[in-house]
Coordinates of C-alpha atoms and ligand atoms in Angstrom, one line a residue:
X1 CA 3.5 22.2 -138.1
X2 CA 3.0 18.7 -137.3
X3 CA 1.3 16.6 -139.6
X4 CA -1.9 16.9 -139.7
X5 CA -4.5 13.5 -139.3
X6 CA -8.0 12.6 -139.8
X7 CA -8.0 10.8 -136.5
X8 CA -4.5 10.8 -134.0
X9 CA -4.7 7.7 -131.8
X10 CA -0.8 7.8 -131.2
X11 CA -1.0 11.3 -129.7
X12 CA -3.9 10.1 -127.2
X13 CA -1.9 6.6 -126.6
X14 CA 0.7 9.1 -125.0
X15 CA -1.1 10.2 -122.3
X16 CA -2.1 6.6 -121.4
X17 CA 0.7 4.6 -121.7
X18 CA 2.1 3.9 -118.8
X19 CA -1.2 2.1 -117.3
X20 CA -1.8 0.5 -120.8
X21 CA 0.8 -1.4 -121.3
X22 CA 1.2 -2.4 -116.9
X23 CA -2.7 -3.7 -118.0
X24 CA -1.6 -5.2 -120.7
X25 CA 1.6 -7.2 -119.3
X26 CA -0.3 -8.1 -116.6
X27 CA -3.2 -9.6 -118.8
X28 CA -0.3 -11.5 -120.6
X29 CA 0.8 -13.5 -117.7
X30 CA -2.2 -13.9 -116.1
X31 CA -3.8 -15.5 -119.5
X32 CA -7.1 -14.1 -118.7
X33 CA -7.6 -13.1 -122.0
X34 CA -11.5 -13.4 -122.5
X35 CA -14.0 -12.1 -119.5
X36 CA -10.9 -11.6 -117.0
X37 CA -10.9 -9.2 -113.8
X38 CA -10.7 -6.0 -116.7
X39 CA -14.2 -6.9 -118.8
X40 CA -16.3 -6.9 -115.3
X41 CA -14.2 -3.7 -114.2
X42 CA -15.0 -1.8 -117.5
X43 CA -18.9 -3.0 -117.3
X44 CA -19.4 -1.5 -113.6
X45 CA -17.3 1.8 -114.5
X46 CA -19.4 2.2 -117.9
X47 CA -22.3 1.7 -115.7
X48 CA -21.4 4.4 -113.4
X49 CA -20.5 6.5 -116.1
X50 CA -23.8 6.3 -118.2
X51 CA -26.1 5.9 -115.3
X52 CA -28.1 2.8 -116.8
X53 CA -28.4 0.0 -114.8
X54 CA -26.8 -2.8 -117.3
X55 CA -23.8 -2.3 -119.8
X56 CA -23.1 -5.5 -121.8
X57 CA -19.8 -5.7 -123.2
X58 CA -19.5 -6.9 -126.5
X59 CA -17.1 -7.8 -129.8
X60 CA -18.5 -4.7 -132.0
X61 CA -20.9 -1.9 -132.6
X62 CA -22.3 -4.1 -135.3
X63 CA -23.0 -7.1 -133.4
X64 CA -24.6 -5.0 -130.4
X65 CA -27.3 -3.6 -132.6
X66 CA -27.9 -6.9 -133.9
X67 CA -28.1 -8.2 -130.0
X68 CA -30.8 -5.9 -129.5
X69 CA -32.6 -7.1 -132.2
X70 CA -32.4 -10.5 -131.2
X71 CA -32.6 -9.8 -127.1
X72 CA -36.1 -7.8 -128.2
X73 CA -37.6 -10.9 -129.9
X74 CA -37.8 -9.5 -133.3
X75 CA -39.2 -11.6 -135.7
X76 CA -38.8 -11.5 -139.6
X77 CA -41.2 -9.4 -141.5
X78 CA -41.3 -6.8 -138.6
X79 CA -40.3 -3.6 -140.0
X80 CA -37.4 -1.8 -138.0
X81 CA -37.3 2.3 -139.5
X82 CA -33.7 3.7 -138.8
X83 CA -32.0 6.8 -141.0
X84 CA -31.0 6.8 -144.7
X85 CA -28.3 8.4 -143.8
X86 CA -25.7 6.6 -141.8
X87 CA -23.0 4.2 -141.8
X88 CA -24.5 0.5 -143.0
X89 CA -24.1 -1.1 -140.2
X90 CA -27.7 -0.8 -138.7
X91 CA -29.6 -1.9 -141.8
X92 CA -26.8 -4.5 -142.5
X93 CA -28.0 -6.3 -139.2
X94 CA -32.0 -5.6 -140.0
X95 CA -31.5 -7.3 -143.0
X96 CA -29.1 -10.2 -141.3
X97 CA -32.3 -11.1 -139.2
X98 CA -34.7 -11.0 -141.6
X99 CA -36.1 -8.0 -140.7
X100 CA -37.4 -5.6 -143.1
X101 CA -35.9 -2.2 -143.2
X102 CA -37.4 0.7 -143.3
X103 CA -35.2 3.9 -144.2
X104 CA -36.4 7.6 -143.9
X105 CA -34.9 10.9 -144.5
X106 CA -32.9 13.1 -142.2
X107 CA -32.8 16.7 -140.9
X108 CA -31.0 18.9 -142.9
X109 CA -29.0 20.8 -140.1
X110 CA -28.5 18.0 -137.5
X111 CA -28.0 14.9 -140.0
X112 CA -30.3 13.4 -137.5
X113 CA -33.5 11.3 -138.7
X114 CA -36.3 13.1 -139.5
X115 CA -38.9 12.0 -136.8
X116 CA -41.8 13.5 -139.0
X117 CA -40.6 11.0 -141.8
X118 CA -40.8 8.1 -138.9
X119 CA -44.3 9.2 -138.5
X120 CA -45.0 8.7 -141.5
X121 CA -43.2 5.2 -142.4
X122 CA -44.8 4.3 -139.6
X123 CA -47.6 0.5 -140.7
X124 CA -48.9 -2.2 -138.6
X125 CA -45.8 -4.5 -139.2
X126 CA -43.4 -1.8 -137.4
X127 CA -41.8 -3.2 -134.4
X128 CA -38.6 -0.2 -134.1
X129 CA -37.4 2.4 -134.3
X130 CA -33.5 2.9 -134.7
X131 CA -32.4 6.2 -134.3
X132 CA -28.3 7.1 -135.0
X133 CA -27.1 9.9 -132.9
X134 CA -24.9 11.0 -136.1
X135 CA -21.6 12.2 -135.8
X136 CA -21.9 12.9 -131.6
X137 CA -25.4 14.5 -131.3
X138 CA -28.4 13.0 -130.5
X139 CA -31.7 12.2 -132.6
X140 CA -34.8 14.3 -131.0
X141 CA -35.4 11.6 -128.2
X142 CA -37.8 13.4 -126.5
X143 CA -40.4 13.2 -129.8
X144 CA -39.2 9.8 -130.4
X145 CA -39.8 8.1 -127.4
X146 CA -43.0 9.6 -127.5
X147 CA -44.2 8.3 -130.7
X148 CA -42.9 5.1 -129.8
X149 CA -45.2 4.8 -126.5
X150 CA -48.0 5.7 -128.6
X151 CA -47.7 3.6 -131.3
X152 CA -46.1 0.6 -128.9
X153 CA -42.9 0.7 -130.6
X154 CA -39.2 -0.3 -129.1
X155 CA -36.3 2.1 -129.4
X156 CA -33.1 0.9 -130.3
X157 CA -30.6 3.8 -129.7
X158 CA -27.4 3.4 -132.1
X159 CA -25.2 5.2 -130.1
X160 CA -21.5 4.4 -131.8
X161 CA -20.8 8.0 -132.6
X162 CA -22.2 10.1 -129.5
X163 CA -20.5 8.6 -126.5
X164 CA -20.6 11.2 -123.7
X165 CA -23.1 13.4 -125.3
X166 CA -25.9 14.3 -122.8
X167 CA -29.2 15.3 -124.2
X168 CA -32.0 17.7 -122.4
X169 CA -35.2 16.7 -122.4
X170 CA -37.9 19.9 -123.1
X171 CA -38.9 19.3 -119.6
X172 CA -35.0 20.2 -118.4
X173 CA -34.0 16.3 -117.7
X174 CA -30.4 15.9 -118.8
X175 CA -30.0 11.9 -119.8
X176 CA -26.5 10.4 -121.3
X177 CA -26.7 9.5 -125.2
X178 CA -27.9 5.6 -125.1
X179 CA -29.7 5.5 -121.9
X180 CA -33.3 6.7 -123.1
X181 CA -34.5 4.0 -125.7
X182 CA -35.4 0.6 -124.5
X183 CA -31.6 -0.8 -125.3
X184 CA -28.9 0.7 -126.8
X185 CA -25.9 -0.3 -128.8
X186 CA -22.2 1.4 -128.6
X187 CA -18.9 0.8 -130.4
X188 CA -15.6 1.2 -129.4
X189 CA -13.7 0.7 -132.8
X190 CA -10.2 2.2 -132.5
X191 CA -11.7 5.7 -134.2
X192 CA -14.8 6.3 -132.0
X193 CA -14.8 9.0 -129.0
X194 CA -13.8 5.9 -126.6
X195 CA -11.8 3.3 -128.8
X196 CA -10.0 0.6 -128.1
X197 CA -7.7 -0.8 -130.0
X198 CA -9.0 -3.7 -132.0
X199 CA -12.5 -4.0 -132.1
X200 CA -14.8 -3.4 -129.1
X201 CA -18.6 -3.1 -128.1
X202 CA -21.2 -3.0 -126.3
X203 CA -25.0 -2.5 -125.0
X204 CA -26.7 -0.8 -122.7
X205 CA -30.2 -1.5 -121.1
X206 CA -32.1 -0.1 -117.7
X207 CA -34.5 -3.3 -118.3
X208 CA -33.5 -6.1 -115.5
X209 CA -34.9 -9.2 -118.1
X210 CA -33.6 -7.7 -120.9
X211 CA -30.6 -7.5 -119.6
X212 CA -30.8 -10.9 -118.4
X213 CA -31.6 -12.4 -121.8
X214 CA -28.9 -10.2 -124.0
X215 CA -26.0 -11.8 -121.1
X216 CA -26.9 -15.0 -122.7
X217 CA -27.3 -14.3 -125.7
X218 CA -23.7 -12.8 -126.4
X219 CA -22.2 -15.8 -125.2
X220 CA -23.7 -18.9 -127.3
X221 CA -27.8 -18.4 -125.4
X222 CA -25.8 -20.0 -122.0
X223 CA -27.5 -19.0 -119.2
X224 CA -26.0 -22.2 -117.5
X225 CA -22.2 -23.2 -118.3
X226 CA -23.3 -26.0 -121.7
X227 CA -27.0 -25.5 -121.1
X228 CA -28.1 -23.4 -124.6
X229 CA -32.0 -22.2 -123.8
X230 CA -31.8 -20.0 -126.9
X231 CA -29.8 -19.5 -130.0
X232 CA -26.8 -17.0 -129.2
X233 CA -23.7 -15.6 -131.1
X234 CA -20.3 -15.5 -129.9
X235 CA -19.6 -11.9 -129.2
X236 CA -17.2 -10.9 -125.9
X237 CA -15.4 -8.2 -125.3
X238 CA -11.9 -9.7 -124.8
X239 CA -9.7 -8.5 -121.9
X240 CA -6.9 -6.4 -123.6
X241 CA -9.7 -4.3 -124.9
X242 CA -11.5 -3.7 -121.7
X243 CA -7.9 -2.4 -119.8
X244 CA -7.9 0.4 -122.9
X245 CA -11.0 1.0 -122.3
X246 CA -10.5 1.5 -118.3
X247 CA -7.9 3.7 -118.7
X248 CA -9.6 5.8 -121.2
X249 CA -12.4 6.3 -119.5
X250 CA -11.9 8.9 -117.1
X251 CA -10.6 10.6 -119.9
X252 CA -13.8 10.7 -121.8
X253 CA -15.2 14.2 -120.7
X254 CA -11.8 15.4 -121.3
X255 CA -11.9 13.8 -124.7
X256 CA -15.0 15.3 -126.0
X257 CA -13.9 18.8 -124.6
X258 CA -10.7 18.7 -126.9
X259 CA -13.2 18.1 -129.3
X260 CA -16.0 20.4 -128.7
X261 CA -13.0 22.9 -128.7
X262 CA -11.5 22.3 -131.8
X263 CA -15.4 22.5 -133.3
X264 CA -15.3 25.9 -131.4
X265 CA -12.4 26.9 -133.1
X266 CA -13.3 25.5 -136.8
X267 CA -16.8 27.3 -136.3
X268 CA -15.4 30.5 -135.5
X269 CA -12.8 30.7 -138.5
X270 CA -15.6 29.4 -140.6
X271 CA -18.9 31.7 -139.9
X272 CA -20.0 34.5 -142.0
X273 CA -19.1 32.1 -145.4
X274 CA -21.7 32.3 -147.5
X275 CA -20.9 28.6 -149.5
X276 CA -21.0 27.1 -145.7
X277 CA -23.0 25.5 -143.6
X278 CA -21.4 25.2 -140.3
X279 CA -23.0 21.8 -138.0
X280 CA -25.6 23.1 -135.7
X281 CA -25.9 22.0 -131.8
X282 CA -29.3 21.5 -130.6
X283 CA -28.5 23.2 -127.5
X284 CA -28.2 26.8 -129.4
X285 CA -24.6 26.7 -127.8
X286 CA -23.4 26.2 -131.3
X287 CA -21.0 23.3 -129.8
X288 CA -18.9 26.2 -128.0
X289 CA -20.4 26.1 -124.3
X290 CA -18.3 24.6 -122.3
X291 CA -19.9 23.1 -119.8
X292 CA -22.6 21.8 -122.2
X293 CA -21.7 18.0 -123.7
X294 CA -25.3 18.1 -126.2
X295 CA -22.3 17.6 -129.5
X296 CA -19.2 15.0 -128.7
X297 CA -18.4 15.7 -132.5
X298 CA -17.3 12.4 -133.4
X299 CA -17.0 13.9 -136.9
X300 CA -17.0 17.3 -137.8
X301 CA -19.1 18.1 -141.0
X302 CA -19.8 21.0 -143.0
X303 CA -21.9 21.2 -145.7
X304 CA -20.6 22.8 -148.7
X305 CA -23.3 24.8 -150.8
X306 CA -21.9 26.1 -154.6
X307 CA -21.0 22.4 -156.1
X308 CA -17.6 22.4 -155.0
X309 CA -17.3 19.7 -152.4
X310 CA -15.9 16.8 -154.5
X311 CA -12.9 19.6 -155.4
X312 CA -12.7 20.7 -152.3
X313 CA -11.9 17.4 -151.1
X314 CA -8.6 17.0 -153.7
X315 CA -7.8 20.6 -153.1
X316 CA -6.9 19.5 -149.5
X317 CA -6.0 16.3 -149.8
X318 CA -3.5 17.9 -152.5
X319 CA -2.4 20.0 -149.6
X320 CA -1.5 17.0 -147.2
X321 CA -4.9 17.8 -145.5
X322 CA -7.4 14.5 -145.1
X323 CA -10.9 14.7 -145.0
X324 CA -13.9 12.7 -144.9
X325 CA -17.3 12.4 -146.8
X326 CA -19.7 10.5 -144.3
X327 CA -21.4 9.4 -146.3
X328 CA -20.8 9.8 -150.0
X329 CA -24.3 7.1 -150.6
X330 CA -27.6 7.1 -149.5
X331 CA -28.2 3.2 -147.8
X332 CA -31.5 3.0 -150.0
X333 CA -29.0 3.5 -153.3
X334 CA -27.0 1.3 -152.2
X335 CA -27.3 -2.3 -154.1
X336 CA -27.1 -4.5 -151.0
X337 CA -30.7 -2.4 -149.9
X338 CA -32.4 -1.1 -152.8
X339 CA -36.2 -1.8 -152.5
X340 CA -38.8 -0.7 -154.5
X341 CA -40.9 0.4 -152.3
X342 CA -38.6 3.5 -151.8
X343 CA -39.8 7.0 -153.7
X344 CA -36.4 9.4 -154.6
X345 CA -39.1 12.4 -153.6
X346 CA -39.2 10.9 -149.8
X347 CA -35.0 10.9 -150.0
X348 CA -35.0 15.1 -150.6
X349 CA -32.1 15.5 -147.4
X350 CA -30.3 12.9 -147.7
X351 CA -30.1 12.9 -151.5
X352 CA -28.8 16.5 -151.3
X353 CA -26.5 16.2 -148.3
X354 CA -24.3 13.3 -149.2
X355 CA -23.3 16.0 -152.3
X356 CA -22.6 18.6 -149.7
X357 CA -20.9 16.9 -147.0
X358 CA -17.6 17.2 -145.9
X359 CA -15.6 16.0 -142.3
X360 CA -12.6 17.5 -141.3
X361 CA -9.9 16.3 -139.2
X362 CA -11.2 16.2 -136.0
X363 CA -9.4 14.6 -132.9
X364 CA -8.0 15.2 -129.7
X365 CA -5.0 16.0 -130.3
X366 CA -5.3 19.1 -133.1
X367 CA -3.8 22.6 -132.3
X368 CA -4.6 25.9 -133.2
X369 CA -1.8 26.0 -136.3
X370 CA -3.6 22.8 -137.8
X371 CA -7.1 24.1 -137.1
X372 CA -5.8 27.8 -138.6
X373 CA -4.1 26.0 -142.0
X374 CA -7.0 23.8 -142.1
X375 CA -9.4 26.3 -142.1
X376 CA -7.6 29.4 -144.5
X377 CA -7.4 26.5 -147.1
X378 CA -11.4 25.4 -147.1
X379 CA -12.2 30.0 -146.9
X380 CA -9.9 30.4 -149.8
X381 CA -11.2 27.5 -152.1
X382 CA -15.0 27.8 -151.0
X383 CA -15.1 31.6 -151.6
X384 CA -13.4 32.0 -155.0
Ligands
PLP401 C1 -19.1 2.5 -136.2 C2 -20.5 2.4 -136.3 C3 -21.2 1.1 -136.1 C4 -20.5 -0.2 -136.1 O1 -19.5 -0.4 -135.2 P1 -18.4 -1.5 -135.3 O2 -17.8 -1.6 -134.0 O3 -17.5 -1.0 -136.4 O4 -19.1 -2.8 -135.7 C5 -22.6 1.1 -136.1 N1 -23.3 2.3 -136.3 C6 -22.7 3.4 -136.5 C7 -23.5 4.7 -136.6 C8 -21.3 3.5 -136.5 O5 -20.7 4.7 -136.7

């Protein structure tokens, strides 16, 4: 059996090689190594892609939510609510700008935010609402876009772990993950569903002025080569990136199938165990239909019910078998965002889930005899 890894980028490198490196070489002698031919290629092709009228490239996940911040004219004190339970990156930038965040609990089966807790967190001073389509599946958009309009609300969609994912609307519109909110931010770091390799990202937008504004903003506020109308950062996507990017790209769809079938495959060895929660799909296709793309499953996570996870996680680490636990502590226990104006009863999800949680290896690249000796080692631990 080949050895088995939480993430296989030199497998998927492979199958793209040839093109890589002839983008690569070519980028080397023609120097254009920041905003070349490839960065304006990849924007257009992401464009197509997604179907949203602007794609912004940028130098990370992380700086793209924060660009949306800025590019929407948030101002400190306005309260931005975005889920307890994620990686830190989107209240790392809230709190960057002086923003105050506002964290609320999850659902218990999608890991998404809880859009009744938004309701609720909901005061005079909120500005946004950040919703993280966690581990490739996307937050209820249809409820949240609706409480936004009526509460006048922007909708920043964190969309670093769902690229590719469509979502249906209760009205039958299908819409790609990060083209429903006002403005969207996406990463490409080397691990994500569409990775390059070094650090990558960008933002998404249908709004024209927006749009406008964020183009400035990721290059210093210059509108006009030296003329700074508003205060920037310096965050480009830089050529290298963008011809790893173009060649993966077609690939996407083909990507997230792998995926979805290698969910398929866990979920299937895995149902009927009574100390496991398999992920759910919000679809009802339990992440098996093929033609459906509602789950990209950027991560794979089962919840673990009997108090076993943390020895779950040696047992098959001990067995040369990694694993993840996204994510092991709640962002409002964590020191860098503790405020006391958080109640542990309003926390009951995410409190419980980051003790159940567990991610297994999930790539394109995994067979059937990894998915098979992954799977008889978590049914012969969980069931004793
Ligand atoms: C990876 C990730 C980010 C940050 O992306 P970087 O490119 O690493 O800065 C932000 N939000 C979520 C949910 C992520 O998974």
């Amino acid at each position: 059996m080949k050895k088995i890894q939480m993430v296989d980028l030199k497998g998927q490198y492979e199958g793209i090689k040839t093109e890589v490196n002839n983008s690569i070489s070519e980028i080397l002698n023609s120097s254009a190594f920041i905003n070349g031919p490839h960065v304006h290629a990849f924007q257009k092709e992401l464009e197509d892609y997604l179907g949203v009228k602007h794609v912004i490239p940028c130098a990370n996940g992380t700086d793209a939510l924060q660009i949306c911040m800025m590019g929407l004219g948030l101002q400190p004190g306005d309260e931005v609510i975005t889920a307890d339970f994620t990686f830190a990156a989107t209240v790392e930038v809230i709190a960057l700008l002086n923003l105050t965040p506002v964290l609320v609990d999850v659902e218990p089966d999608t890991f998404n935010i809880d859009v009744k807790a938004i309701e609720k967190a909901i005061t005079p001073r909120t500005k946004a609402i950040v919703p993280v389509h966690l581990f490739g599946q996307c937050a209820d958009m249809d409820a949240i876009m609706e409480l936004a309009k009526k509460h006048n609300l922007y909708v920043i969609e964190d969309n670093a772990q769902a690229i590719g994912a469509t979502y249906t609307s209760k009205d039958g519109t299908k819409q790609k993950a990060g083209t429903m909110g006002h403005v969207a931010s996406t990463s490409f770091f080397p691990s994500k569903n569409l990775g390059c390799y070094g650090d990558g990202g960008a933002i998404f937008t249908n709004d024209d002025d927006l749009a406008h504004t964020i183009r400035g903003m990721v290059n210093h506020g210059m509108y006009k080569r030296y003329y700074h109308d508003v205060v920037g950062v310096n965050s480009r996507l830089d050529s290298i990136q963008a011809a790893v990017l173009r060649a993966k790209l077609p690939k996407l769809d083909s990507y997230n199938k792998k995926r979805r079938e290698a969910a398929k495959k866990y979920s299937e060895a895995l149902k009927g165990q009574a100390n496991i929660i398999l992920p759910k799909t919000t679809n009802d296709c339990d992440g098996i239909c093929d033609t459906c793309d509602c789950h990209v499953f950027h991560q794979y996570t089962l919840r673990i019910l009997n108090g076993k996870r943390d020895a779950l996680v040696e047992h098959l680490n001990a067995n040369d078998v990694p694993c993840g636990v996204y994510y092991p502590v709640p962002l409002h226990k964590q020191k860098a965002y503790l405020d006391e104006r958080y109640k542990e009863e309003d926390f009951g999800v995410t409190n419980q889930l980051i003790n159940e949680v567990i991610s297994l290896p999930m790539h394109t690249e995994l067979d059937d005899e990894q998915i098979q000796h992954i799977t008889n080692l978590v049914i012969n631990f969980v069931k004793e």
